[in-house]
Coordinates of C-alpha atoms in Angstrom, one line a residue:
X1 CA 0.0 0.0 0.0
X2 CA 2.9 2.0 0.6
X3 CA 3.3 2.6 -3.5
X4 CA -0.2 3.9 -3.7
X5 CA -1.1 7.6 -3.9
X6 CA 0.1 11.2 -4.8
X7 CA 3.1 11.7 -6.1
X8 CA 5.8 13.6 -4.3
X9 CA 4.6 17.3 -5.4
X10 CA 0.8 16.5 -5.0
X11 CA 2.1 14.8 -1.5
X12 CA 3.8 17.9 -0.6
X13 CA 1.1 20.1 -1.2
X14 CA -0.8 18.0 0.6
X15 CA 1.2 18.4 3.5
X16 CA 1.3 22.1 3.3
X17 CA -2.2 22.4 3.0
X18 CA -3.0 20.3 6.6
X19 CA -0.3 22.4 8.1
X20 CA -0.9 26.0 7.2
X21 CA -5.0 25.5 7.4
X22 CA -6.4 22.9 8.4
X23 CA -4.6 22.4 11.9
X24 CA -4.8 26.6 12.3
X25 CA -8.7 26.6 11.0
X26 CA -9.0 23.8 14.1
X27 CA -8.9 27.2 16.4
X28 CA -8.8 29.8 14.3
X29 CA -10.9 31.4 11.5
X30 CA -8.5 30.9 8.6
X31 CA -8.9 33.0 5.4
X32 CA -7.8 31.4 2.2
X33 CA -6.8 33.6 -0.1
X34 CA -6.3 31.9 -3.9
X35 CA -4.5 34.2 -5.9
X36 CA -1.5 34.3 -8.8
X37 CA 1.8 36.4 -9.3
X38 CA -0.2 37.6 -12.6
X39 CA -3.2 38.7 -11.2
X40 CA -4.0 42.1 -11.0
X41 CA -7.2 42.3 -8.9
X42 CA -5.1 40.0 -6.4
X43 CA -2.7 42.3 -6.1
X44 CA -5.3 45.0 -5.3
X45 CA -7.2 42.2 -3.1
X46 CA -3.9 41.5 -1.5
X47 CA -3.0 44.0 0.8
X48 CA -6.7 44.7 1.8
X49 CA -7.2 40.9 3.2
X50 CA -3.5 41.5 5.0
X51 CA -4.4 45.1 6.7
X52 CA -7.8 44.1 8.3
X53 CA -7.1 40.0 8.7
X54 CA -4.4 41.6 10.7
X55 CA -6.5 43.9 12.7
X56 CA -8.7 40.5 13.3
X57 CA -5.2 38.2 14.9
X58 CA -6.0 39.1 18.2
X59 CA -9.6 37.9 18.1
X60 CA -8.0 34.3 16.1
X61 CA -7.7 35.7 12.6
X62 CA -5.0 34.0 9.9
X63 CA -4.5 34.4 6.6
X64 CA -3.0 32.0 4.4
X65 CA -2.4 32.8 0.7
X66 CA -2.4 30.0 -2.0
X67 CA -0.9 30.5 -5.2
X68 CA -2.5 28.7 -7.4
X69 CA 0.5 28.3 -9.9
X70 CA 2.3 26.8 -7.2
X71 CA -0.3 24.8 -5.6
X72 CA -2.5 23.4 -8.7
X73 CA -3.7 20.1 -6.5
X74 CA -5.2 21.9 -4.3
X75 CA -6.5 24.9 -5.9
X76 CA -8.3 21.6 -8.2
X77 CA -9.6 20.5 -5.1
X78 CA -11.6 23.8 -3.7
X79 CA -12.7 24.0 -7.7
X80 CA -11.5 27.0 -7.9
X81 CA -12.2 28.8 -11.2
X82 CA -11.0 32.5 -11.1
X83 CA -9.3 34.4 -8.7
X84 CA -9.0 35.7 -6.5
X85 CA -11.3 33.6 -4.7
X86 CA -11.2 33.5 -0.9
X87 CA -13.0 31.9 1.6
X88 CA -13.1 31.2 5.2
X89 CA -12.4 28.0 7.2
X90 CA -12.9 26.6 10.9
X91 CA -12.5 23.7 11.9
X92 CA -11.6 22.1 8.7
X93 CA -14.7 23.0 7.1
X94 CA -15.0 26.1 4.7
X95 CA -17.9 28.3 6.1
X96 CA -17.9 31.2 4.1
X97 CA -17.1 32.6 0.5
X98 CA -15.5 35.7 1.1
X99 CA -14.6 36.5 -2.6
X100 CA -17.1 39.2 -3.2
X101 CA -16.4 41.1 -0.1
X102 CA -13.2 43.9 -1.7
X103 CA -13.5 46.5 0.5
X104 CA -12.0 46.8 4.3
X105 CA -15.7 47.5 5.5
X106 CA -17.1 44.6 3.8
X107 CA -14.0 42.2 4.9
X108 CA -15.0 43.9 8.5
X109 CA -18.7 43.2 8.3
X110 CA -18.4 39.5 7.3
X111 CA -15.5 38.9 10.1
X112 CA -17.7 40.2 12.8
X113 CA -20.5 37.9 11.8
X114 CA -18.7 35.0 11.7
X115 CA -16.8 35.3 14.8
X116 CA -20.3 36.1 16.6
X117 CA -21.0 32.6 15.3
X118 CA -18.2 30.9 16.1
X119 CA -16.5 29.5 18.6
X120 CA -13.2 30.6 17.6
X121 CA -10.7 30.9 20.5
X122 CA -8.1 33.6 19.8
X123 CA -5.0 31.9 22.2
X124 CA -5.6 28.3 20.6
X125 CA -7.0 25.1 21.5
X126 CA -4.8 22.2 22.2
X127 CA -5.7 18.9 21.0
X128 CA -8.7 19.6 19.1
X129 CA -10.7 17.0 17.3
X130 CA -9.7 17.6 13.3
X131 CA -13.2 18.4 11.6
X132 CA -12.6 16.0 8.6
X133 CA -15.8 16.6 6.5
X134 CA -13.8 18.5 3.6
X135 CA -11.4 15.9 3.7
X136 CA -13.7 13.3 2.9
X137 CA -15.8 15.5 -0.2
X138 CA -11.8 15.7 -1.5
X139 CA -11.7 12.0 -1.5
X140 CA -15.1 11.4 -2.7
X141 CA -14.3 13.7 -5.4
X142 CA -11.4 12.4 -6.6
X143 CA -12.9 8.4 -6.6
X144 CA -16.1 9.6 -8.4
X145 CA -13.7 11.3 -10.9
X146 CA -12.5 7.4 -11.4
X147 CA -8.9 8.5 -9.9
X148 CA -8.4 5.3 -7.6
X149 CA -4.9 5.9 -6.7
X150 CA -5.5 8.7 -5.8
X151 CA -8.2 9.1 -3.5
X152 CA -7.2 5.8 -1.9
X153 CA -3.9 8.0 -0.8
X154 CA -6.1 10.7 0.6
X155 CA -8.3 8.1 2.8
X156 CA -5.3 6.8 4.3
X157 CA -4.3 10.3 5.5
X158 CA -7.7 10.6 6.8
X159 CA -7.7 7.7 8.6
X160 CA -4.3 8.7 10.2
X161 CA -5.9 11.6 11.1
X162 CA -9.1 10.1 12.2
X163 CA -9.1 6.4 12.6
X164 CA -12.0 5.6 14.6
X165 CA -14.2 7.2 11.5
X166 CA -15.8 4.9 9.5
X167 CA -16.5 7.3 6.5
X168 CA -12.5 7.6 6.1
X169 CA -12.1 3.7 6.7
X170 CA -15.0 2.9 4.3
X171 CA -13.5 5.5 2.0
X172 CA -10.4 4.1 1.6
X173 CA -11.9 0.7 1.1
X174 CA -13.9 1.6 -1.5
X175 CA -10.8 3.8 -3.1
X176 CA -8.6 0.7 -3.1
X177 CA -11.1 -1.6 -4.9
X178 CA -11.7 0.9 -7.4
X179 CA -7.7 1.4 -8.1
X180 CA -8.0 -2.5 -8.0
X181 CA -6.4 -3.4 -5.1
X182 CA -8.5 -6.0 -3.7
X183 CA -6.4 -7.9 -1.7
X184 CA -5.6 -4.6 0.4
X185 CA -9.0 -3.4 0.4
X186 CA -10.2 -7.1 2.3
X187 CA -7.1 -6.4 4.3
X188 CA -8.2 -3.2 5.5
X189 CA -11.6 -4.1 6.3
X190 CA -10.0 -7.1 9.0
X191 CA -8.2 -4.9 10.6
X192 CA -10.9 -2.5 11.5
X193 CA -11.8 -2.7 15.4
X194 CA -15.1 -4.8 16.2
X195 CA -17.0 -1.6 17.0
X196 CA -16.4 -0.6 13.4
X197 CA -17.4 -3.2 11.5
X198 CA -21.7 -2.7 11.8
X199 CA -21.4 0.9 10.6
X200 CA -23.5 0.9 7.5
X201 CA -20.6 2.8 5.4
X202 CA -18.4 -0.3 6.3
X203 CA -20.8 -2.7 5.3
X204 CA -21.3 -0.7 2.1
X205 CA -17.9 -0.8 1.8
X206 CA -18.0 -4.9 2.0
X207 CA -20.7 -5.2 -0.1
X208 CA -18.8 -3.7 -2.8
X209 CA -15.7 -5.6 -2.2
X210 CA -18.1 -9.1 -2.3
X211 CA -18.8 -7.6 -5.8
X212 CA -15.9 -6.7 -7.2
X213 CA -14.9 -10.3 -6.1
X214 CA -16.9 -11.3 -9.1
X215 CA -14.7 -9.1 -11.9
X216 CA -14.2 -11.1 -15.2
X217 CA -10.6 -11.4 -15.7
X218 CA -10.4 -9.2 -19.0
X219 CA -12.9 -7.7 -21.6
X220 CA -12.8 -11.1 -23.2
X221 CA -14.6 -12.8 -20.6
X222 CA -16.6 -10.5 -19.9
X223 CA -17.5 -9.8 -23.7
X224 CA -18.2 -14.0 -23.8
X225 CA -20.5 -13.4 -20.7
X226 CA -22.5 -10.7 -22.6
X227 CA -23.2 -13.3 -25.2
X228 CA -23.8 -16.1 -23.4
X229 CA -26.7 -14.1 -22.0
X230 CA -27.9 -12.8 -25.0
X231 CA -27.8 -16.0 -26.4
X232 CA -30.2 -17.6 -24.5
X233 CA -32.7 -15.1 -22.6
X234 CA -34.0 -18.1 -20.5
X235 CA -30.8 -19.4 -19.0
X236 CA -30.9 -17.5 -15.7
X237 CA -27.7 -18.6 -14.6
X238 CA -26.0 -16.8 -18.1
X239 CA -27.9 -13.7 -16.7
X240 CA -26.6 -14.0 -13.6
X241 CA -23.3 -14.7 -14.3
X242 CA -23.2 -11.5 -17.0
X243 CA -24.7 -9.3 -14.4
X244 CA -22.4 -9.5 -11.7
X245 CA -19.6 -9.8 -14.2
X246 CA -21.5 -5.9 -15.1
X247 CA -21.3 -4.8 -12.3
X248 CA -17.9 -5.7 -11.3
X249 CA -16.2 -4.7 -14.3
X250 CA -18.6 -0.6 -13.8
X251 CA -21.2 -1.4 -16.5
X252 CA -24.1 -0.9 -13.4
X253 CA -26.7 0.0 -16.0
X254 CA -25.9 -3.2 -17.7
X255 CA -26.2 -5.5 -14.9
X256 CA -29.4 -3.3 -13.2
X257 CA -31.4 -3.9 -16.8
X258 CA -30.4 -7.6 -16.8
X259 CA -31.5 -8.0 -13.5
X260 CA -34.6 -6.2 -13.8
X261 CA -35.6 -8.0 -16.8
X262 CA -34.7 -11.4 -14.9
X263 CA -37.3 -10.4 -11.9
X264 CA -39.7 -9.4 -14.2
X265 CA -39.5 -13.2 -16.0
X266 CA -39.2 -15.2 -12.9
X267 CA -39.0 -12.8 -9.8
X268 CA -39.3 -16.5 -7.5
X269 CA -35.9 -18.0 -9.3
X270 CA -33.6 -19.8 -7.6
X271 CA -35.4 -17.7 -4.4
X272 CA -35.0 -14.5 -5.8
X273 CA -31.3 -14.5 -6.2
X274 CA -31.6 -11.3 -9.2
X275 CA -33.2 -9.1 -6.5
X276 CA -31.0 -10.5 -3.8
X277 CA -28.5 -9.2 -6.2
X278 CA -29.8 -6.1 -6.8
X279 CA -30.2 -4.7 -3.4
X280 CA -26.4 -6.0 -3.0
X281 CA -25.6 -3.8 -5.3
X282 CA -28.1 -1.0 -4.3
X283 CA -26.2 -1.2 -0.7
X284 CA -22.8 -1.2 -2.0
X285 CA -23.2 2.2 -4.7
X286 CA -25.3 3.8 -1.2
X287 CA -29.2 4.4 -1.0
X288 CA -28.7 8.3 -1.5
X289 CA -27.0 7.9 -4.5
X290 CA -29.2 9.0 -7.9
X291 CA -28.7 6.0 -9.5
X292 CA -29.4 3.7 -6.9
X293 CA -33.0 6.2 -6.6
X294 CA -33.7 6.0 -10.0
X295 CA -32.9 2.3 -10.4
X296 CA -35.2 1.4 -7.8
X297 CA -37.9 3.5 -8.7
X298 CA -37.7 0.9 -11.8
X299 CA -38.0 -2.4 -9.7
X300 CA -40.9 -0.7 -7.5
X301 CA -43.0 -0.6 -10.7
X302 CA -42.0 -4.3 -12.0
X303 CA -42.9 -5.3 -8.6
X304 CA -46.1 -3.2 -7.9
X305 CA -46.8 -1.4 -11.3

């Protein structure tokens, strides 16, 4: 697991990133200032966000500037498509977009608002609990965007940071199936501590792994598969067998329709082993997920239509 990940620059940034905001922003009210050497309306921005974030130290007010030349990964990571763009962060967690406020007494207004809000403490608290949240919408980012390698690299340093949560753990999980690294993945999900294992993103996160246990070896097989089925509507175990090769292999609208069309011919076969299937697979993409919404929406009216 050790090879998986960022490479060193990304790693780096990384790095910076959890040190000059997120561990301040766990006490302070951090303001993030993304900006660029060639910038103009930076530059004017610039000195503005210094003279009143500096009137704001004593009551837990930082600034950190982010040069998005320089730090690409994570300017990619906040989305961030002009500049300057700034916001504000506590706790880990951005709570304000401060890029339209230019002025002193518009930087002035929004600062006193948020620290009547918060519970920022202007000498520091040690030891406090890392709020992870943006953390994880990086990871879950980066593994929707089909980057396994990557976000399985960013779990991990989640679950350093945090390794009682099972949203990291399941992250990373799910992160090292996609990148296809099984055999880790199962790894991972023994060593997690008893209390861990009934959280419903873990079991998600096994569900998925019991899936991806079913990947046809190449395209071949699974091209044979697809024919097989198609072949011979009738033979349930062809369908079956195609579908969870589907599924394994990220064709989920393939499998779902072979499925569906296998409870709507004989929902009672082999004791309902296609719907078995497709909650499985309903529990391992996540109920909230659109798909998994739209896709039952479909077997309510086979069922009930």
């Amino acid at each position: 697991m050790a090879s998986l990940g960022l490479n060193l620059d990304e790693q780096k940034a990384v790095d910076r990133f959890k040190k000059d905001v997120v561990e301040p922003s766990m006490s302070k009210l951090v303001i993030i200032d993304f900006w660029a050497e060639w910038c103009g309306p930076c530059k004017a921005l610039g000195p503005v966000l210094e003279k009143v974030c500096g009137e704001y130290a004593d009551r837990g007010v930082v600034l950190a500037k982010i040069d998005v030349d320089e730090e690409k990964f994570i300017a990619a990571q906040f989305q961030v498509k002009s500049i300057p763009t700034v916001y504000a962060m506590f706790r880990g967690q951005p709570v304000a977009d401060l890029t339209n406020a230019r002025s002193e007494s518009q930087l002035r207004q929004v600062f006193d608002e948020l620290l009547s809000k918060l519970p920022i403490d202007a000498t520091g608290v040690e030891g406090a609990e890392p709020d992870i949240e943006p953390l994880l919408e990086m990871g879950e980012q980066v593994l929707a965007a089909g980057d396994g390698e990557r976000a399985a690299a960013i779990f991990m340093q989640i679950a350093e940071m945090a390794p009682d949560n099972p949203h990291a753990q399941a992250g990373m999980v799910r992160a090292l199936i996609a990148a296809g690294h099984a055999k880790e993945a199962r790894a991972a999900l023994e060593e997690l501590p008893e209390e861990l294992r009934s959280d419903p993103a873990i079991a998600q996160a096994r569900s998925l792994l019991e899936l991806a246990s079913e990947a046809p070896q190449d395209e071949g097989e699974l091209a044979a598969l697809r024919e097989a089925a198609k072949a011979d509507p009738a033979d349930m175990e062809a369908q079956l067998a195609f579908a969870q090769a589907a599924f394994a292999a990220g064709q989920r609208d393939e499998a779902a329709g072979t499925l569906l069309a296998m409870i709507g011919a004989d929902p009672e076969w082999n004791e309902g082993a296609a719907k078995a299937k497709l909650l499985q697979i309903f529990e391992a993409v996540g109920l909230e997920d659109p798909w998994v919404a739209a896709t039952r929406r479909r077997l309510s009216l086979l069922l009930f239509g």
